Amino acid sequence: MKIALLIIIYLIFISLGLPDSFIGSCWPTISEYFKISRDFQGIFSLIVSFFTIASSFLTIKLTKYLKNYGVIAISIGLTISGLIIIGFSDNYYLLLLAAIPLGFGGGAIDSILNSYVSLHYKAIHLNFLHAFWGIGAFISPLIIGSFIVDPRGFKDAAFVLSIIQTTILIITLSTLVLWVKVDKIYNIDSRNTTNSENNKENIGFFNTFKLRGVLFACITFFSYIAIESLAYSWFTSLCVFGMNIDNDIASKYLSLFYIAISLGRVISGLLSIKIKDKNLIRIGEGILLIGIILLTFKFNFVFMPIALFIIGLGCGPIYPSIVHSTVDKFTSKYSSAVMSIQIGFAYMANISVAPLFGILGNATTFLILPYIMLIFFIILVSGNEIVLKLTKDKSKLDKKLVIHN
């Protein structure tokens, strides 16, 4: 029964990935269609990220009344409505309106399922979960590439994605009874979040930063998300505006990123049986560096898809390994508090880095993309090693923490 539910969760994570790569894949065509500035993608991303943060903060309250499965079903419905709005949009403002349900829907699904799987399944399952996100994100550019030859083809692609999302929603609704049965097995009650497996302590937002290593953990997470969001948001623009590659070809190149990230997460999931999270992160960082260096070889467009594939492969193990290692670094007592702040920093990266790069790239050139990614890579590696050093001695972890009862 638990395996059956895990399969449904994987399917839902495919639905999460579908809209995530949509705008980045076809933005050059969208900007031409609506006659808007190339950097306006940043505004769309900003709105999506804002409502993603809002929904993640509201998730705990919503699940109290609607349960996990209710919030997830509504969230998928919201992403469907966002895609339909894009399909009918005849101006940029309608496109921005679509960003609201896309962000609100995606944030709740991400928050609920990451927490659910990390608590009740093994590391291999968490890696596979994010691999299925990659499958959804990979499918989207392929669909877009088939329609983008027509200037308004992105609208048809949005309708196709909404149909796929609707199918997943129907499957989710038909299996609600499965959630109820598995919740009883785990003795989960959203009105009473105490769990025998996790001696959690609610220490508050500001107190969490007093835990040794938390600030660097957040900076590390921020830097990783910055690299990933730069890759899927602006690679197509790098190819189209920087190298004069056709948008339909560039969007198909982008699909390689999601193939690679899925492959990387499947492989790291299998390796997680024998290799610790911290070493999986280091392996990912090494592969990622090779990809970023190759991306600087702009004199030959052949290197572009190869570089992006390697970047995706390197990204594969990093996100799920950071998430899964939170308990090991900060103990089960504080892991939930730390995780919520880490996720918040991840959304901050989405809000700030990708939009700001759009402004910078439009003002200068999108060819600077790999160099900006390299800066965040250095911060990522440095931050991760500092966190490992600071959290090695658990007796010092909460030395500065003061809890008022």
CSV table of C-alpha atoms in Angstrom, one decimal:
chain,number,residue,atom,x,y,z
A,1,MET,CA,0.0,0.0,0.0
A,2,LYS,CA,2.8,2.4,0.9
A,3,ILE,CA,4.6,1.6,-2.4
A,4,ALA,CA,1.3,2.2,-4.3
A,5,LEU,CA,1.0,5.7,-2.7
A,6,LEU,CA,4.7,6.4,-3.5
A,7,ILE,CA,3.9,5.7,-7.2
A,8,ILE,CA,1.1,8.2,-7.1
A,9,ILE,CA,3.4,10.7,-5.4
A,10,TYR,CA,5.9,10.2,-8.2
A,11,LEU,CA,3.2,10.9,-10.8
A,12,ILE,CA,2.2,14.1,-8.9
A,13,PHE,CA,5.8,15.3,-9.0
A,14,ILE,CA,5.8,14.8,-12.8
A,15,SER,CA,2.9,17.3,-12.8
A,16,LEU,CA,5.0,19.6,-10.7
A,17,GLY,CA,7.8,19.6,-13.3
A,18,LEU,CA,5.6,20.2,-16.3
A,19,PRO,CA,4.9,23.9,-15.9
A,20,ASP,CA,8.3,24.7,-14.3
A,21,SER,CA,10.2,24.5,-17.6
A,22,PHE,CA,7.5,26.0,-19.7
A,23,ILE,CA,8.2,29.7,-19.7
A,24,GLY,CA,12.0,29.4,-19.9
A,25,SER,CA,11.7,27.1,-22.9
A,26,CYS,CA,9.6,29.4,-25.0
A,27,TRP,CA,10.4,32.9,-23.6
A,28,PRO,CA,12.2,34.2,-26.8
A,29,THR,CA,9.0,33.4,-28.8
A,30,ILE,CA,6.7,34.8,-26.1
A,31,SER,CA,8.7,38.1,-25.9
A,32,GLU,CA,8.5,38.5,-29.7
A,33,TYR,CA,4.8,37.6,-29.8
A,34,PHE,CA,3.8,40.2,-27.2
A,35,LYS,CA,6.5,42.7,-28.3
A,36,ILE,CA,8.0,43.0,-24.9
A,37,SER,CA,11.5,43.3,-23.5
A,38,ARG,CA,13.5,40.2,-23.2
A,39,ASP,CA,14.1,40.7,-19.5
A,40,PHE,CA,10.4,40.7,-18.7
A,41,GLN,CA,10.6,37.0,-18.0
A,42,GLY,CA,12.0,38.1,-14.6
A,43,ILE,CA,8.7,39.7,-13.7
A,44,PHE,CA,6.8,36.5,-14.5
A,45,SER,CA,9.3,34.5,-12.4
A,46,LEU,CA,9.0,37.0,-9.6
A,47,ILE,CA,5.3,36.6,-9.4
A,48,VAL,CA,5.5,32.8,-9.6
A,49,SER,CA,8.1,32.7,-6.8
A,50,PHE,CA,6.2,35.1,-4.6
A,51,PHE,CA,3.0,33.0,-4.7
A,52,THR,CA,5.1,29.8,-4.3
A,53,ILE,CA,6.5,31.2,-1.0
A,54,ALA,CA,3.0,32.3,0.1
A,55,SER,CA,1.5,28.8,-0.6
A,56,SER,CA,4.4,27.1,1.2
A,57,PHE,CA,3.9,29.2,4.3
A,58,LEU,CA,0.1,28.5,4.2
A,59,THR,CA,0.6,24.8,3.7
A,60,ILE,CA,0.6,23.9,7.4
A,61,LYS,CA,-2.7,25.7,8.0
A,62,LEU,CA,-4.3,24.4,4.8
A,63,THR,CA,-3.4,20.8,5.5
A,64,LYS,CA,-5.0,21.1,9.0
A,65,TYR,CA,-8.4,21.5,7.3
A,66,LEU,CA,-8.0,19.9,3.9
A,67,LYS,CA,-5.4,17.2,4.7
A,68,ASN,CA,-2.3,16.6,2.4
A,69,TYR,CA,-4.3,15.0,-0.4
A,70,GLY,CA,-6.9,17.8,-0.4
A,71,VAL,CA,-4.3,20.5,-0.7
A,72,ILE,CA,-2.4,18.6,-3.4
A,73,ALA,CA,-5.5,18.1,-5.5
A,74,ILE,CA,-6.5,21.7,-5.3
A,75,SER,CA,-2.9,22.7,-6.2
A,76,ILE,CA,-2.9,20.6,-9.3
A,77,GLY,CA,-6.1,22.2,-10.3
A,78,LEU,CA,-4.5,25.7,-9.8
A,79,THR,CA,-1.6,24.8,-12.2
A,80,ILE,CA,-4.2,23.6,-14.8
A,81,SER,CA,-6.0,26.9,-14.6
A,82,GLY,CA,-2.7,28.8,-15.0
A,83,LEU,CA,-1.8,26.9,-18.1
A,84,ILE,CA,-5.3,27.5,-19.5
A,85,ILE,CA,-4.9,31.2,-18.9
A,86,ILE,CA,-1.6,31.1,-20.9
A,87,GLY,CA,-3.4,29.3,-23.7
A,88,PHE,CA,-6.0,32.1,-23.9
A,89,SER,CA,-3.7,35.0,-23.2
A,90,ASP,CA,-3.6,37.7,-25.9
A,91,ASN,CA,-1.5,40.2,-23.9
A,92,TYR,CA,1.4,40.2,-21.4
A,93,TYR,CA,-0.9,41.1,-18.5
A,94,LEU,CA,-2.9,37.9,-18.9
A,95,LEU,CA,0.4,36.0,-18.9
A,96,LEU,CA,1.3,37.6,-15.6
A,97,LEU,CA,-2.2,36.6,-14.2
A,98,ALA,CA,-1.4,33.0,-15.0
A,99,ALA,CA,1.7,33.2,-12.9
A,100,ILE,CA,-0.4,33.5,-9.7
A,101,PRO,CA,-2.1,30.0,-9.8
A,102,LEU,CA,1.1,28.4,-11.2
A,103,GLY,CA,3.1,29.7,-8.2
A,104,PHE,CA,0.4,29.0,-5.6
A,105,GLY,CA,-0.2,25.5,-6.9
A,106,GLY,CA,3.5,24.5,-7.2
A,107,GLY,CA,4.6,25.7,-3.8
A,108,ALA,CA,2.1,23.6,-1.8
A,109,ILE,CA,2.9,20.4,-3.8
A,110,ASP,CA,6.7,20.9,-3.4
A,111,SER,CA,6.5,21.6,0.4
A,112,ILE,CA,4.0,18.8,1.3
A,113,LEU,CA,5.6,16.0,-0.8
A,114,ASN,CA,9.2,16.8,0.1
A,115,SER,CA,8.4,16.7,3.8
A,116,TYR,CA,6.2,13.6,3.4
A,117,VAL,CA,8.8,11.5,1.5
A,118,SER,CA,11.8,12.6,3.6
A,119,LEU,CA,9.9,11.6,6.8
A,120,HIS,CA,8.5,8.3,5.7
A,121,TYR,CA,10.7,6.9,2.9
A,122,LYS,CA,14.4,6.3,2.4
A,123,ALA,CA,16.9,8.5,0.7
A,124,ILE,CA,16.7,6.5,-2.6
A,125,HIS,CA,13.0,7.3,-2.7
A,126,LEU,CA,13.6,11.1,-2.2
A,127,ASN,CA,16.1,11.0,-5.1
A,128,PHE,CA,13.7,9.2,-7.3
A,129,LEU,CA,11.0,11.8,-6.3
A,130,HIS,CA,13.1,14.6,-7.8
A,131,ALA,CA,13.9,12.5,-10.8
A,132,PHE,CA,10.2,12.4,-11.6
A,133,TRP,CA,10.1,16.2,-11.3
A,134,GLY,CA,12.8,16.1,-14.0
A,135,ILE,CA,10.7,13.9,-16.2
A,136,GLY,CA,7.9,16.4,-16.1
A,137,ALA,CA,10.2,19.3,-16.8
A,138,PHE,CA,11.8,17.3,-19.6
A,139,ILE,CA,8.5,16.6,-21.3
A,140,SER,CA,7.5,20.2,-21.4
A,141,PRO,CA,10.3,21.6,-23.7
A,142,LEU,CA,9.7,18.7,-26.1
A,143,ILE,CA,6.0,19.5,-26.4
A,144,ILE,CA,6.9,23.2,-26.8
A,145,GLY,CA,9.5,22.4,-29.5
A,146,SER,CA,6.8,20.7,-31.5
A,147,PHE,CA,4.6,23.8,-31.5
A,148,ILE,CA,7.0,26.7,-31.3
A,149,VAL,CA,7.6,27.0,-35.1
A,150,ASP,CA,4.3,28.9,-35.1
A,151,PRO,CA,4.6,32.3,-33.3
A,152,ARG,CA,1.5,31.5,-31.2
A,153,GLY,CA,2.5,27.8,-30.7
A,154,PHE,CA,3.3,28.4,-27.1
A,155,LYS,CA,-0.5,28.7,-26.5
A,156,ASP,CA,-1.2,25.3,-28.0
A,157,ALA,CA,1.6,23.8,-26.0
A,158,ALA,CA,0.0,25.3,-22.8
A,159,PHE,CA,-3.3,23.6,-23.6
A,160,VAL,CA,-1.6,20.2,-24.2
A,161,LEU,CA,0.2,20.5,-20.9
A,162,SER,CA,-3.1,21.4,-19.2
A,163,ILE,CA,-4.7,18.2,-20.6
A,164,ILE,CA,-1.8,16.1,-19.2
A,165,GLN,CA,-2.2,17.9,-15.8
A,166,THR,CA,-5.9,17.2,-15.8
A,167,THR,CA,-5.3,13.4,-16.4
A,168,ILE,CA,-2.9,13.4,-13.4
A,169,LEU,CA,-5.5,15.2,-11.3
A,170,ILE,CA,-8.2,12.7,-12.2
A,171,ILE,CA,-5.8,9.8,-11.2
A,172,THR,CA,-5.0,11.7,-7.9
A,173,LEU,CA,-8.6,12.2,-7.0
A,174,SER,CA,-9.4,8.5,-7.7
A,175,THR,CA,-6.8,7.4,-5.2
A,176,LEU,CA,-7.7,9.7,-2.2
A,177,VAL,CA,-8.7,6.6,-0.2
A,178,LEU,CA,-5.1,5.4,-0.5
A,179,TRP,CA,-3.8,8.5,1.3
A,180,VAL,CA,-6.3,8.0,4.1
A,181,LYS,CA,-5.3,4.3,4.6
A,182,VAL,CA,-1.5,5.1,4.5
A,183,ASP,CA,-2.0,8.0,6.9
A,184,LYS,CA,-3.5,5.6,9.4
A,185,ILE,CA,-0.5,3.3,9.0
A,186,TYR,CA,1.9,6.2,9.8
A,187,ASN,CA,-0.5,7.5,12.4
A,188,ILE,CA,-0.4,10.9,10.8
A,189,ASP,CA,-2.8,13.6,12.0
A,190,SER,CA,-2.3,17.1,10.7
A,191,ARG,CA,-4.0,18.4,13.8
A,192,ASN,CA,-1.4,16.8,16.1
A,193,THR,CA,2.0,16.9,14.4
A,194,THR,CA,3.9,15.1,17.1
A,195,ASN,CA,5.4,11.9,15.7
A,196,SER,CA,7.3,9.2,17.5
A,197,GLU,CA,9.9,9.1,14.8
A,198,ASN,CA,10.8,12.8,15.1
A,199,ASN,CA,11.4,14.6,18.4
A,200,LYS,CA,10.8,18.0,16.8
A,201,GLU,CA,11.1,21.3,18.6
A,202,ASN,CA,9.5,24.5,17.4
A,203,ILE,CA,12.2,27.0,18.2
A,204,GLY,CA,10.9,29.9,16.0
A,205,PHE,CA,12.3,31.6,12.9
A,206,PHE,CA,15.1,33.8,14.4
A,207,ASN,CA,16.1,31.2,17.0
A,208,THR,CA,16.8,28.7,14.1
A,209,PHE,CA,19.6,30.9,12.8
A,210,LYS,CA,21.3,30.6,16.2
A,211,LEU,CA,21.9,26.9,15.4
A,212,ARG,CA,25.5,26.3,14.4
A,213,GLY,CA,25.8,26.2,10.6
A,214,VAL,CA,22.3,27.2,9.7
A,215,LEU,CA,23.2,30.5,8.0
A,216,PHE,CA,25.8,28.7,5.8
A,217,ALA,CA,23.3,25.9,5.0
A,218,CYS,CA,20.8,28.5,3.8
A,219,ILE,CA,23.5,30.2,1.7
A,220,THR,CA,24.5,26.9,0.2
A,221,PHE,CA,20.9,26.1,-0.7
A,222,PHE,CA,20.4,29.6,-2.1
A,223,SER,CA,23.5,29.1,-4.4
A,224,TYR,CA,22.4,25.8,-5.7
A,225,ILE,CA,18.9,27.0,-6.6
A,226,ALA,CA,20.5,30.0,-8.2
A,227,ILE,CA,22.5,27.8,-10.5
A,228,GLU,CA,19.6,25.6,-11.4
A,229,SER,CA,17.2,28.4,-12.0
A,230,LEU,CA,19.7,30.3,-14.2
A,231,ALA,CA,20.1,27.1,-16.3
A,232,TYR,CA,16.5,26.4,-16.9
A,233,SER,CA,15.4,30.1,-17.1
A,234,TRP,CA,18.0,31.6,-19.3
A,235,PHE,CA,19.8,28.9,-21.3
A,236,THR,CA,17.3,29.2,-24.2
A,237,SER,CA,17.8,33.0,-24.2
A,238,LEU,CA,21.6,32.5,-24.2
A,239,CYS,CA,21.3,30.3,-27.3
A,240,VAL,CA,18.7,32.5,-29.2
A,241,PHE,CA,19.9,36.0,-28.3
A,242,GLY,CA,23.5,35.2,-27.7
A,243,MET,CA,24.3,32.7,-30.4
A,244,ASN,CA,21.4,33.1,-33.0
A,245,ILE,CA,20.2,29.5,-32.5
A,246,ASP,CA,16.5,29.0,-33.4
A,247,ASN,CA,14.1,28.9,-30.5
A,248,ASP,CA,12.7,25.5,-31.4
A,249,ILE,CA,16.2,24.0,-31.4
A,250,ALA,CA,17.2,25.7,-28.2
A,251,SER,CA,14.1,24.5,-26.4
A,252,LYS,CA,14.9,20.9,-27.3
A,253,TYR,CA,18.5,21.5,-26.1
A,254,LEU,CA,16.9,22.6,-22.8
A,255,SER,CA,15.1,19.3,-22.5
A,256,LEU,CA,18.5,17.6,-22.2
A,257,PHE,CA,19.0,19.5,-18.9
A,258,TYR,CA,15.9,17.7,-17.5
A,259,ILE,CA,16.9,14.4,-18.9
A,260,ALA,CA,20.3,14.7,-17.2
A,261,ILE,CA,18.9,15.9,-13.9
A,262,SER,CA,16.5,13.0,-13.8
A,263,LEU,CA,19.2,10.6,-14.7
A,264,GLY,CA,21.5,12.1,-12.1
A,265,ARG,CA,18.8,11.7,-9.4
A,266,VAL,CA,18.1,8.1,-10.3
A,267,ILE,CA,21.8,7.2,-10.2
A,268,SER,CA,22.4,9.1,-7.0
A,269,GLY,CA,19.3,7.4,-5.5
A,270,LEU,CA,20.9,4.0,-6.2
A,271,LEU,CA,24.3,5.2,-5.0
A,272,SER,CA,22.8,6.6,-1.8
A,273,ILE,CA,22.5,3.0,-0.5
A,274,LYS,CA,26.3,2.9,-0.2
A,275,ILE,CA,27.5,6.5,-0.5
A,276,LYS,CA,26.7,9.2,2.1
A,277,ASP,CA,24.8,12.4,1.2
A,278,LYS,CA,27.8,14.7,1.7
A,279,ASN,CA,29.9,12.7,-0.8
A,280,LEU,CA,27.0,12.6,-3.3
A,281,ILE,CA,26.9,16.4,-3.1
A,282,ARG,CA,30.7,16.6,-3.7
A,283,ILE,CA,30.4,14.2,-6.7
A,284,GLY,CA,27.6,16.4,-8.1
A,285,GLU,CA,29.6,19.6,-7.6
A,286,GLY,CA,32.6,18.1,-9.5
A,287,ILE,CA,30.4,17.2,-12.5
A,288,LEU,CA,28.6,20.6,-12.3
A,289,LEU,CA,31.9,22.4,-12.6
A,290,ILE,CA,32.8,20.5,-15.8
A,291,GLY,CA,29.5,21.5,-17.3
A,292,ILE,CA,29.8,25.2,-16.4
A,293,ILE,CA,33.3,25.3,-17.9
A,294,LEU,CA,32.1,23.7,-21.1
A,295,LEU,CA,29.3,26.3,-21.3
A,296,THR,CA,31.9,29.0,-21.6
A,297,PHE,CA,33.0,27.5,-25.0
A,298,LYS,CA,30.6,29.7,-26.9
A,299,PHE,CA,32.7,29.6,-30.1
A,300,ASN,CA,31.0,26.3,-31.0
A,301,PHE,CA,27.3,25.7,-30.6
A,302,VAL,CA,27.9,21.9,-30.4
A,303,PHE,CA,29.2,22.4,-26.9
A,304,MET,CA,25.9,24.0,-25.7
A,305,PRO,CA,23.7,20.9,-25.4
A,306,ILE,CA,26.7,18.8,-24.1
A,307,ALA,CA,27.5,21.4,-21.4
A,308,LEU,CA,23.8,21.7,-20.4
A,309,PHE,CA,23.5,17.9,-20.1
A,310,ILE,CA,26.6,17.7,-17.8
A,311,ILE,CA,25.2,20.6,-15.7
A,312,GLY,CA,22.0,18.8,-15.3
A,313,LEU,CA,23.8,15.6,-14.4
A,314,GLY,CA,25.8,17.4,-11.7
A,315,CYS,CA,22.7,19.1,-10.3
A,316,GLY,CA,21.0,15.7,-10.0
A,317,PRO,CA,22.3,14.5,-6.6
A,318,ILE,CA,22.7,17.9,-5.0
A,319,TYR,CA,19.2,19.0,-4.2
A,320,PRO,CA,17.8,15.7,-2.7
A,321,SER,CA,21.1,15.1,-0.9
A,322,ILE,CA,21.0,18.5,0.8
A,323,VAL,CA,17.3,17.9,1.8
A,324,HIS,CA,18.0,14.4,3.1
A,325,SER,CA,21.2,15.3,4.9
A,326,THR,CA,19.4,18.1,6.9
A,327,VAL,CA,18.4,15.5,9.6
A,328,ASP,CA,22.0,14.3,9.8
A,329,LYS,CA,23.5,17.8,10.1
A,330,PHE,CA,21.0,19.3,12.5
A,331,THR,CA,19.4,16.3,14.1
A,332,SER,CA,15.7,15.3,13.9
A,333,LYS,CA,15.0,17.7,16.8
A,334,TYR,CA,15.7,20.8,14.6
A,335,SER,CA,15.5,19.4,11.1
A,336,SER,CA,12.0,20.7,10.3
A,337,ALA,CA,12.8,24.2,11.5
A,338,VAL,CA,16.0,24.3,9.4
A,339,MET,CA,14.3,22.7,6.4
A,340,SER,CA,11.5,25.3,6.3
A,341,ILE,CA,14.1,28.1,6.3
A,342,GLN,CA,16.3,26.4,3.7
A,343,ILE,CA,13.2,26.1,1.4
A,344,GLY,CA,12.5,29.8,2.0
A,345,PHE,CA,16.0,30.7,0.9
A,346,ALA,CA,15.5,28.5,-2.2
A,347,TYR,CA,12.5,30.5,-3.1
A,348,MET,CA,14.4,33.7,-2.5
A,349,ALA,CA,16.9,32.6,-5.0
A,350,ASN,CA,14.1,32.1,-7.6
A,351,ILE,CA,12.7,35.5,-6.8
A,352,SER,CA,16.0,37.4,-7.0
A,353,VAL,CA,18.7,35.7,-9.1
A,354,ALA,CA,16.9,34.7,-12.3
A,355,PRO,CA,15.0,38.0,-12.6
A,356,LEU,CA,18.1,40.1,-11.9
A,357,PHE,CA,20.1,38.1,-14.5
A,358,GLY,CA,17.4,38.9,-17.0
A,359,ILE,CA,18.0,42.6,-16.5
A,360,LEU,CA,21.8,42.2,-16.5
A,361,GLY,CA,21.7,40.0,-19.6
A,362,ASN,CA,19.5,42.3,-21.5
A,363,ALA,CA,21.6,45.3,-20.6
A,364,THR,CA,24.9,43.5,-21.6
A,365,THR,CA,24.8,40.1,-23.1
A,366,PHE,CA,23.3,36.7,-22.2
A,367,LEU,CA,26.7,35.2,-22.9
A,368,ILE,CA,27.7,36.0,-19.4
A,369,LEU,CA,25.5,33.3,-18.0
A,370,PRO,CA,28.2,30.6,-17.3
A,371,TYR,CA,30.3,33.2,-15.5
A,372,ILE,CA,27.5,34.1,-13.1
A,373,MET,CA,26.8,30.4,-12.6
A,374,LEU,CA,30.5,29.9,-11.7
A,375,ILE,CA,30.3,32.6,-9.0
A,376,PHE,CA,27.4,30.8,-7.4
A,377,PHE,CA,29.2,27.5,-7.8
A,378,ILE,CA,32.1,28.8,-5.7
A,379,ILE,CA,29.7,29.9,-3.0
A,380,LEU,CA,27.9,26.5,-3.1
A,381,VAL,CA,31.1,24.5,-2.6
A,382,SER,CA,32.5,26.8,0.1
A,383,GLY,CA,29.2,27.0,2.0
A,384,ASN,CA,28.7,23.2,1.9
A,385,GLU,CA,32.1,22.5,3.3
A,386,ILE,CA,31.7,25.1,6.1
A,387,VAL,CA,28.4,23.6,7.1
A,388,LEU,CA,29.9,20.1,7.3
A,389,LYS,CA,32.7,21.4,9.6
A,390,LEU,CA,30.3,23.4,11.8
A,391,THR,CA,27.8,20.6,12.3
A,392,LYS,CA,30.3,17.8,12.9
A,393,ASP,CA,30.1,18.2,16.7
A,394,LYS,CA,26.4,18.0,17.6
A,395,SER,CA,27.1,19.0,21.2
A,396,LYS,CA,27.9,22.5,20.0
A,397,LEU,CA,24.9,22.7,17.6
A,398,ASP,CA,22.5,24.5,19.9
A,399,LYS,CA,25.0,26.1,22.3
A,400,LYS,CA,23.8,29.7,21.4
A,401,LEU,CA,20.1,28.7,21.4
A,402,VAL,CA,17.8,30.2,24.0
A,403,ILE,CA,14.3,28.8,24.2
A,404,HIS,CA,11.7,30.7,26.3
A,405,ASN,CA,9.0,28.4,27.5
